[in-house]
Amino acid sequence: MKPENTNYLRELVRSATGIVLEVEKEYLLEARLSPVAHREGLGDVESLVEMLRMNPDGVLRDMVLDAMTTNETSFFRDLHPFDALRQTILPQLMERRAETRTLNIWSAVCSSGQEPYSLLMMLSENFPELSSWNLNFLASDVSTSMIERARAGRYSQFEVSRGLPASFLVKYLSKVGQSWEMDAGLRKAVKFQVLNLVQPWPALPTMDIIMMRNVLIYFDNATKEKILRKACGCLRGDGYLFLGSSEVLMGLDVALQRTSIDGSWCYQPESRTPAVP
Ligand SMILES: C[S@@+](CC[C@H](N)C(=O)[O-])C[C@H]1O[C@@H](n2cnc3c(N)ncnc32)[C@H](O)[C@@H]1O
């Protein structure tokens, strides 16, 4: 690809999503955008860029951004955060919120939905009393196609074979044709929403738990800081933030304190305010 076209695409992706494509990852532009170009009858990526330059705000732009997100995920990914939530954090938060019986949870980069559904299955198995609580569960992602997939809750045989215990598969999903469909009750329990972390956020409830795993790795430090500060601002003083297992805050100026719980790192606002029920 012509260098000016590569630069145009890199800048488009960075300014719209925060995703920084390092030089060694440039091959992803060709690999992921060629299918888009062919699908749209544009021949190759060079022609796709030409079209984008002529109409930079059209649906083609959304298709390009969608294709450039990495949506790798699986059920109960990394397991440790789920152990920490089950064994320590949720019992503690439920005791503290016993009066209001309200819990706000946000899966901030939910991809095709495996993370929010894993959490909901875990809650249903271990904390059945939550069914009478006011559980506000938001799951969001920048990718419209991922949000549509997550909302549909349909998974392939390959996807359900990754991390999902067999007992959960038979209990919470049913076979529909070649796919597996998530239980309707669980699907209804989540509010799925397109939300771009690098654009202004909509008004959100103060969260008890935020899962923002495996997205910061794609951003530069300034973007990471901005997003983490905002996340901190919508986290309760005694709430918990989870990042991906390889994501660290080293060198970032954010008021978050790292703690290890049941084998998982998680973060809390540094100057913790007393727990308000
Ligand atoms: C690797 S997946 C992580 C999914 C899940 N949290 C997990 O750990 O398995 C990263 C997700 O971040 C989303 N993403 C990338 N940039 C984003 C942005 N600016 N705002 C919101 N989501 C974004 C992608 O669409 C993708 O679904």
GROMACS .gro file of C-alpha atoms and ligand atoms in nm:
model
  304
    1MET     CA    1   0.000   0.000   0.000
    2LYS     CA    2   0.119   0.356  -0.065
    3PRO     CA    3   0.268   0.505   0.253
    4GLU     CA    4   0.025   0.801   0.240
    5ASN     CA    5  -0.267   0.559   0.236
    6THR     CA    6  -0.124   0.356   0.523
    7ASN     CA    7  -0.081   0.678   0.723
    8TYR     CA    8  -0.432   0.793   0.637
    9LEU     CA    9  -0.579   0.466   0.768
   10ARG     CA   10  -0.362   0.460   1.081
   11GLU     CA   11  -0.467   0.815   1.167
   12LEU     CA   12  -0.833   0.744   1.097
   13VAL     CA   13  -0.827   0.441   1.330
   14ARG     CA   14  -0.630   0.625   1.600
   15SER     CA   15  -0.846   0.937   1.605
   16ALA     CA   16  -1.175   0.745   1.595
   17THR     CA   17  -1.102   0.459   1.837
   18GLY     CA   18  -0.772   0.534   2.014
   19ILE     CA   19  -0.624   0.216   1.866
   20VAL     CA   20  -0.258   0.274   1.777
   21LEU     CA   21  -0.132   0.057   1.493
   22GLU     CA   22   0.240   0.015   1.547
   23VAL     CA   23   0.451  -0.010   1.231
   24GLU     CA   24   0.493  -0.386   1.283
   25LYS     CA   25   0.115  -0.422   1.295
   26GLU     CA   26   0.056  -0.239   0.966
   27TYR     CA   27   0.004  -0.569   0.789
   28LEU     CA   28  -0.329  -0.582   0.975
   29LEU     CA   29  -0.459  -0.299   0.756
   30GLU     CA   30  -0.420  -0.504   0.440
   31ALA     CA   31  -0.528  -0.830   0.607
   32ARG     CA   32  -0.846  -0.693   0.761
   33LEU     CA   33  -0.947  -0.435   0.504
   34SER     CA   34  -0.906  -0.647   0.189
   35PRO     CA   35  -1.221  -0.847   0.271
   36VAL     CA   36  -1.409  -0.518   0.330
   37ALA     CA   37  -1.286  -0.381  -0.004
   38HIS     CA   38  -1.392  -0.700  -0.187
   39ARG     CA   39  -1.728  -0.713  -0.013
   40GLU     CA   40  -1.797  -0.353  -0.116
   41GLY     CA   41  -1.690  -0.420  -0.475
   42LEU     CA   42  -1.386  -0.190  -0.447
   43GLY     CA   43  -1.118  -0.430  -0.565
   44ASP     CA   44  -0.840  -0.347  -0.323
   45VAL     CA   45  -0.754  -0.146  -0.014
   46GLU     CA   46  -0.606   0.140  -0.219
   47SER     CA   47  -0.944   0.192  -0.387
   48LEU     CA   48  -1.115   0.165  -0.050
   49VAL     CA   49  -0.896   0.451   0.081
   50GLU     CA   50  -0.980   0.659  -0.226
   51MET     CA   51  -1.349   0.609  -0.155
   52LEU     CA   52  -1.296   0.696   0.213
   53ARG     CA   53  -1.116   1.018   0.123
   54MET     CA   54  -1.413   1.121  -0.091
   55ASN     CA   55  -1.668   1.036   0.179
   56PRO     CA   56  -1.491   1.021   0.515
   57ASP     CA   57  -1.804   1.005   0.732
   58GLY     CA   58  -2.009   0.739   0.554
   59VAL     CA   59  -2.086   0.378   0.642
   60LEU     CA   60  -1.758   0.267   0.484
   61ARG     CA   61  -1.572   0.442   0.766
   62ASP     CA   62  -1.772   0.244   1.025
   63MET     CA   63  -1.697  -0.080   0.838
   64VAL     CA   64  -1.325   0.003   0.837
   65LEU     CA   65  -1.321   0.087   1.209
   66ASP     CA   66  -1.520  -0.224   1.289
   67ALA     CA   67  -1.276  -0.440   1.093
   68MET     CA   68  -0.977  -0.286   1.271
   69THR     CA   69  -1.093  -0.378   1.622
   70THR     CA   70  -0.954  -0.699   1.770
   71ASN     CA   71  -1.243  -0.885   1.926
   72GLU     CA   72  -1.067  -1.188   2.071
   73THR     CA   73  -1.254  -1.310   2.380
   74SER     CA   74  -1.378  -1.626   2.546
   75PHE     CA   75  -1.604  -1.740   2.828
   76PHE     CA   76  -1.449  -1.700   3.176
   77ARG     CA   77  -1.134  -1.557   3.020
   78ASP     CA   78  -0.838  -1.572   3.261
   79LEU     CA   79  -1.066  -1.720   3.530
   80HIS     CA   80  -0.895  -1.542   3.826
   81PRO     CA   81  -1.111  -1.227   3.813
   82PHE     CA   82  -1.420  -1.449   3.827
   83ASP     CA   83  -1.277  -1.631   4.133
   84ALA     CA   84  -1.206  -1.298   4.305
   85LEU     CA   85  -1.556  -1.174   4.232
   86ARG     CA   86  -1.720  -1.497   4.349
   87GLN     CA   87  -1.515  -1.564   4.659
   88THR     CA   88  -1.447  -1.219   4.799
   89ILE     CA   89  -1.573  -0.913   4.615
   90LEU     CA   90  -1.940  -0.995   4.560
   91PRO     CA   91  -2.002  -1.127   4.914
   92GLN     CA   92  -1.841  -0.806   5.045
   93LEU     CA   93  -2.031  -0.572   4.813
   94MET     CA   94  -2.360  -0.751   4.877
   95GLU     CA   95  -2.316  -0.706   5.249
   96ARG     CA   96  -2.241  -0.337   5.202
   97ARG     CA   97  -2.530  -0.282   4.964
   98ALA     CA   98  -2.780  -0.487   5.169
   99GLU     CA   99  -2.997  -0.182   5.234
  100THR     CA  100  -3.032  -0.054   4.879
  101ARG     CA  101  -3.012  -0.402   4.725
  102THR     CA  102  -2.862  -0.240   4.417
  103LEU     CA  103  -2.552  -0.338   4.222
  104ASN     CA  104  -2.420  -0.163   3.911
  105ILE     CA  105  -2.187  -0.362   3.687
  106TRP     CA  106  -2.026  -0.251   3.360
  107SER     CA  107  -1.848  -0.471   3.109
  108ALA     CA  108  -1.690  -0.182   2.919
  109VAL     CA  109  -1.541  -0.371   2.623
  110CYS     CA  110  -1.768  -0.672   2.597
  111SER     CA  111  -1.682  -0.779   2.241
  112SER     CA  112  -1.924  -1.060   2.141
  113GLY     CA  113  -2.065  -1.090   2.494
  114GLN     CA  114  -1.880  -1.383   2.652
  115GLU     CA  115  -1.759  -1.166   2.943
  116PRO     CA  116  -2.097  -1.027   3.056
  117TYR     CA  117  -2.266  -1.365   3.011
  118SER     CA  118  -1.989  -1.539   3.209
  119LEU     CA  119  -2.049  -1.293   3.492
  120LEU     CA  120  -2.423  -1.342   3.480
  121MET     CA  121  -2.392  -1.723   3.483
  122MET     CA  122  -2.155  -1.698   3.779
  123LEU     CA  123  -2.397  -1.468   3.963
  124SER     CA  124  -2.692  -1.693   3.892
  125GLU     CA  125  -2.503  -2.002   4.016
  126ASN     CA  126  -2.359  -1.849   4.332
  127PHE     CA  127  -2.582  -1.561   4.434
  128PRO     CA  128  -2.942  -1.659   4.350
  129GLU     CA  129  -3.067  -1.398   4.600
  130LEU     CA  130  -2.954  -1.131   4.350
  131SER     CA  131  -3.260  -1.217   4.141
  132SER     CA  132  -3.462  -0.998   4.379
  133TRP     CA  133  -3.203  -0.718   4.370
  134ASN     CA  134  -3.187  -0.422   4.142
  135LEU     CA  135  -2.903  -0.542   3.918
  136ASN     CA  136  -2.805  -0.287   3.654
  137PHE     CA  137  -2.578  -0.459   3.408
  138LEU     CA  138  -2.436  -0.256   3.122
  139ALA     CA  139  -2.221  -0.413   2.848
  140SER     CA  140  -2.069  -0.191   2.582
  141ASP     CA  141  -1.819  -0.187   2.298
  142VAL     CA  142  -1.721   0.047   2.016
  143SER     CA  143  -1.806  -0.217   1.757
  144THR     CA  144  -2.167  -0.214   1.639
  145SER     CA  145  -2.137  -0.563   1.491
  146MET     CA  146  -2.000  -0.700   1.821
  147ILE     CA  147  -2.285  -0.539   2.017
  148GLU     CA  148  -2.534  -0.694   1.776
  149ARG     CA  149  -2.369  -1.035   1.821
  150ALA     CA  150  -2.359  -0.997   2.198
  151ARG     CA  151  -2.724  -0.896   2.212
  152ALA     CA  152  -2.821  -1.197   1.999
  153GLY     CA  153  -2.622  -1.423   2.234
  154ARG     CA  154  -2.553  -1.683   1.961
  155TYR     CA  155  -2.227  -1.878   1.972
  156SER     CA  156  -2.062  -2.137   1.753
  157GLN     CA  157  -1.953  -2.481   1.872
  158PHE     CA  158  -1.594  -2.351   1.875
  159GLU     CA  159  -1.686  -2.051   2.090
  160VAL     CA  160  -1.872  -2.256   2.351
  161SER     CA  161  -1.581  -2.498   2.367
  162ARG     CA  162  -1.357  -2.215   2.494
  163GLY     CA  163  -1.382  -2.171   2.871
  164LEU     CA  164  -1.748  -2.258   2.921
  165PRO     CA  165  -1.802  -2.549   3.164
  166ALA     CA  166  -2.016  -2.825   3.010
  167SER     CA  167  -2.266  -2.797   3.297
  168PHE     CA  168  -2.318  -2.427   3.213
  169LEU     CA  169  -2.356  -2.503   2.845
  170VAL     CA  170  -2.648  -2.739   2.905
  171LYS     CA  171  -2.802  -2.521   3.174
  172TYR     CA  172  -2.779  -2.175   3.015
  173LEU     CA  173  -2.765  -2.228   2.639
  174SER     CA  174  -2.979  -2.416   2.393
  175LYS     CA  175  -2.896  -2.551   2.052
  176VAL     CA  176  -3.048  -2.358   1.763
  177GLY     CA  177  -2.943  -2.504   1.428
  178GLN     CA  178  -2.563  -2.510   1.425
  179SER     CA  179  -2.536  -2.247   1.702
  180TRP     CA  180  -2.589  -2.222   2.075
  181GLU     CA  181  -2.820  -1.952   2.208
  182MET     CA  182  -2.785  -1.790   2.548
  183ASP     CA  183  -3.077  -1.816   2.788
  184ALA     CA  184  -3.337  -1.545   2.717
  185GLY     CA  185  -3.346  -1.434   3.083
  186LEU     CA  186  -2.973  -1.368   3.082
  187ARG     CA  187  -2.992  -1.187   2.750
  188LYS     CA  188  -3.263  -0.959   2.890
  189ALA     CA  189  -3.062  -0.894   3.206
  190VAL     CA  190  -2.797  -0.697   3.015
  191LYS     CA  191  -2.829  -0.357   2.855
  192PHE     CA  192  -2.605  -0.372   2.546
  193GLN     CA  193  -2.492  -0.040   2.410
  194VAL     CA  194  -2.241   0.094   2.157
  195LEU     CA  195  -2.000   0.312   2.355
  196ASN     CA  196  -1.668   0.448   2.236
  197LEU     CA  197  -1.428   0.493   2.527
  198VAL     CA  198  -1.236   0.772   2.350
  199GLN     CA  199  -1.548   0.979   2.277
  200PRO     CA  200  -1.758   1.159   2.543
  201TRP     CA  201  -1.934   0.900   2.761
  202PRO     CA  202  -2.307   0.910   2.820
  203ALA     CA  203  -2.435   0.959   3.176
  204LEU     CA  204  -2.365   0.636   3.362
  205PRO     CA  205  -2.469   0.515   3.705
  206THR     CA  206  -2.190   0.499   3.963
  207MET     CA  207  -2.046   0.153   3.916
  208ASP     CA  208  -1.966  -0.110   4.178
  209ILE     CA  209  -1.770  -0.322   3.931
  210ILE     CA  210  -1.610  -0.223   3.600
  211MET     CA  211  -1.453  -0.484   3.373
  212MET     CA  212  -1.228  -0.312   3.120
  213ARG     CA  213  -1.011  -0.603   3.022
  214ASN     CA  214  -0.778  -0.630   2.725
  215VAL     CA  215  -0.836  -0.299   2.553
  216LEU     CA  216  -0.583  -0.058   2.706
  217ILE     CA  217  -0.303  -0.247   2.531
  218TYR     CA  218  -0.420  -0.092   2.203
  219PHE     CA  219  -0.398   0.270   2.328
  220ASP     CA  220  -0.110   0.514   2.389
  221ASN     CA  221  -0.037   0.630   2.744
  222ALA     CA  222  -0.223   0.961   2.717
  223THR     CA  223  -0.539   0.779   2.605
  224LYS     CA  224  -0.499   0.513   2.875
  225GLU     CA  225  -0.474   0.783   3.141
  226LYS     CA  226  -0.775   0.973   3.015
  227ILE     CA  227  -0.992   0.661   3.005
  228LEU     CA  228  -0.876   0.531   3.342
  229ARG     CA  229  -0.942   0.867   3.508
  230LYS     CA  230  -1.293   0.868   3.366
  231ALA     CA  231  -1.348   0.508   3.476
  232CYS     CA  232  -1.223   0.598   3.822
  233GLY     CA  233  -1.467   0.889   3.824
  234CYS     CA  234  -1.763   0.661   3.770
  235LEU     CA  235  -1.649   0.392   4.013
  236ARG     CA  236  -1.778   0.388   4.371
  237GLY     CA  237  -1.521   0.461   4.638
  238ASP     CA  238  -1.526   0.094   4.740
  239GLY     CA  239  -1.586  -0.040   4.389
  240TYR     CA  240  -1.351  -0.253   4.180
  241LEU     CA  241  -1.198  -0.217   3.836
  242PHE     CA  242  -1.053  -0.514   3.648
  243LEU     CA  243  -0.803  -0.481   3.364
  244GLY     CA  244  -0.652  -0.754   3.148
  245SER     CA  245  -0.389  -0.973   3.311
  246SER     CA  246  -0.109  -0.821   3.098
  247GLU     CA  247  -0.222  -0.461   3.144
  248VAL     CA  248  -0.034  -0.255   3.402
  249LEU     CA  249  -0.059   0.105   3.515
  250MET     CA  250   0.315   0.154   3.540
  251GLY     CA  251   0.409   0.510   3.434
  252LEU     CA  252   0.048   0.626   3.427
  253ASP     CA  253  -0.072   0.911   3.646
  254VAL     CA  254  -0.401   0.769   3.775
  255ALA     CA  255  -0.538   0.758   4.128
  256LEU     CA  256  -0.595   0.384   4.138
  257GLN     CA  257  -0.459   0.142   4.391
  258ARG     CA  258  -0.372  -0.212   4.289
  259THR     CA  259  -0.472  -0.504   4.512
  260SER     CA  260  -0.441  -0.876   4.472
  261ILE     CA  261  -0.753  -1.076   4.552
  262ASP     CA  262  -0.777  -1.452   4.508
  263GLY     CA  263  -0.498  -1.457   4.251
  264SER     CA  264  -0.631  -1.162   4.049
  265TRP     CA  265  -0.512  -0.804   4.032
  266CYS     CA  266  -0.783  -0.543   4.062
  267TYR     CA  267  -0.796  -0.169   4.120
  268GLN     CA  268  -0.978   0.064   4.359
  269PRO     CA  269  -0.991   0.444   4.378
  270GLU     CA  270  -0.683   0.557   4.573
  271SER     CA  271  -0.841   0.787   4.829
  272ARG     CA  272  -1.122   0.556   4.907
  273THR     CA  273  -1.434   0.723   5.039
  274PRO     CA  274  -1.621   0.531   5.308
  275ALA     CA  275  -1.863   0.282   5.161
  276VAL     CA  276  -2.203   0.441   5.109
  277PRO     CA  277  -2.478   0.183   5.094
  278LIG     C1  278  -0.967  -0.802   2.290
  278LIG     S1  279  -1.132  -0.754   2.305
  278LIG     C2  280  -1.158  -0.777   2.478
  278LIG     C3  281  -1.293  -0.840   2.510
  278LIG     C4  282  -1.313  -0.880   2.657
  278LIG     N1  283  -1.309  -0.766   2.745
  278LIG     C5  284  -1.210  -0.982   2.700
  278LIG     O1  285  -1.119  -0.949   2.775
  278LIG     O2  286  -1.220  -1.096   2.657
  278LIG     C6  287  -1.115  -0.578   2.288
  278LIG     C7  288  -1.247  -0.506   2.258
  278LIG     O3  289  -1.225  -0.365   2.275
  278LIG     C8  290  -1.308  -0.298   2.182
  278LIG     N2  291  -1.260  -0.161   2.164
  278LIG     C9  292  -1.149  -0.118   2.097
  278LIG     N3  293  -1.141   0.016   2.101
  278LIG    C10  294  -1.247   0.059   2.173
  278LIG    C11  295  -1.295   0.189   2.210
  278LIG     N4  296  -1.232   0.300   2.174
  278LIG     N5  297  -1.409   0.196   2.284
  278LIG    C12  298  -1.475   0.082   2.322
  278LIG     N6  299  -1.436  -0.041   2.286
  278LIG    C13  300  -1.323  -0.053   2.214
  278LIG    C14  301  -1.301  -0.384   2.058
  278LIG     O4  302  -1.408  -0.362   1.972
  278LIG    C15  303  -1.297  -0.525   2.117
  278LIG     O5  304  -1.424  -0.585   2.118
   0.00000   0.00000   0.00000
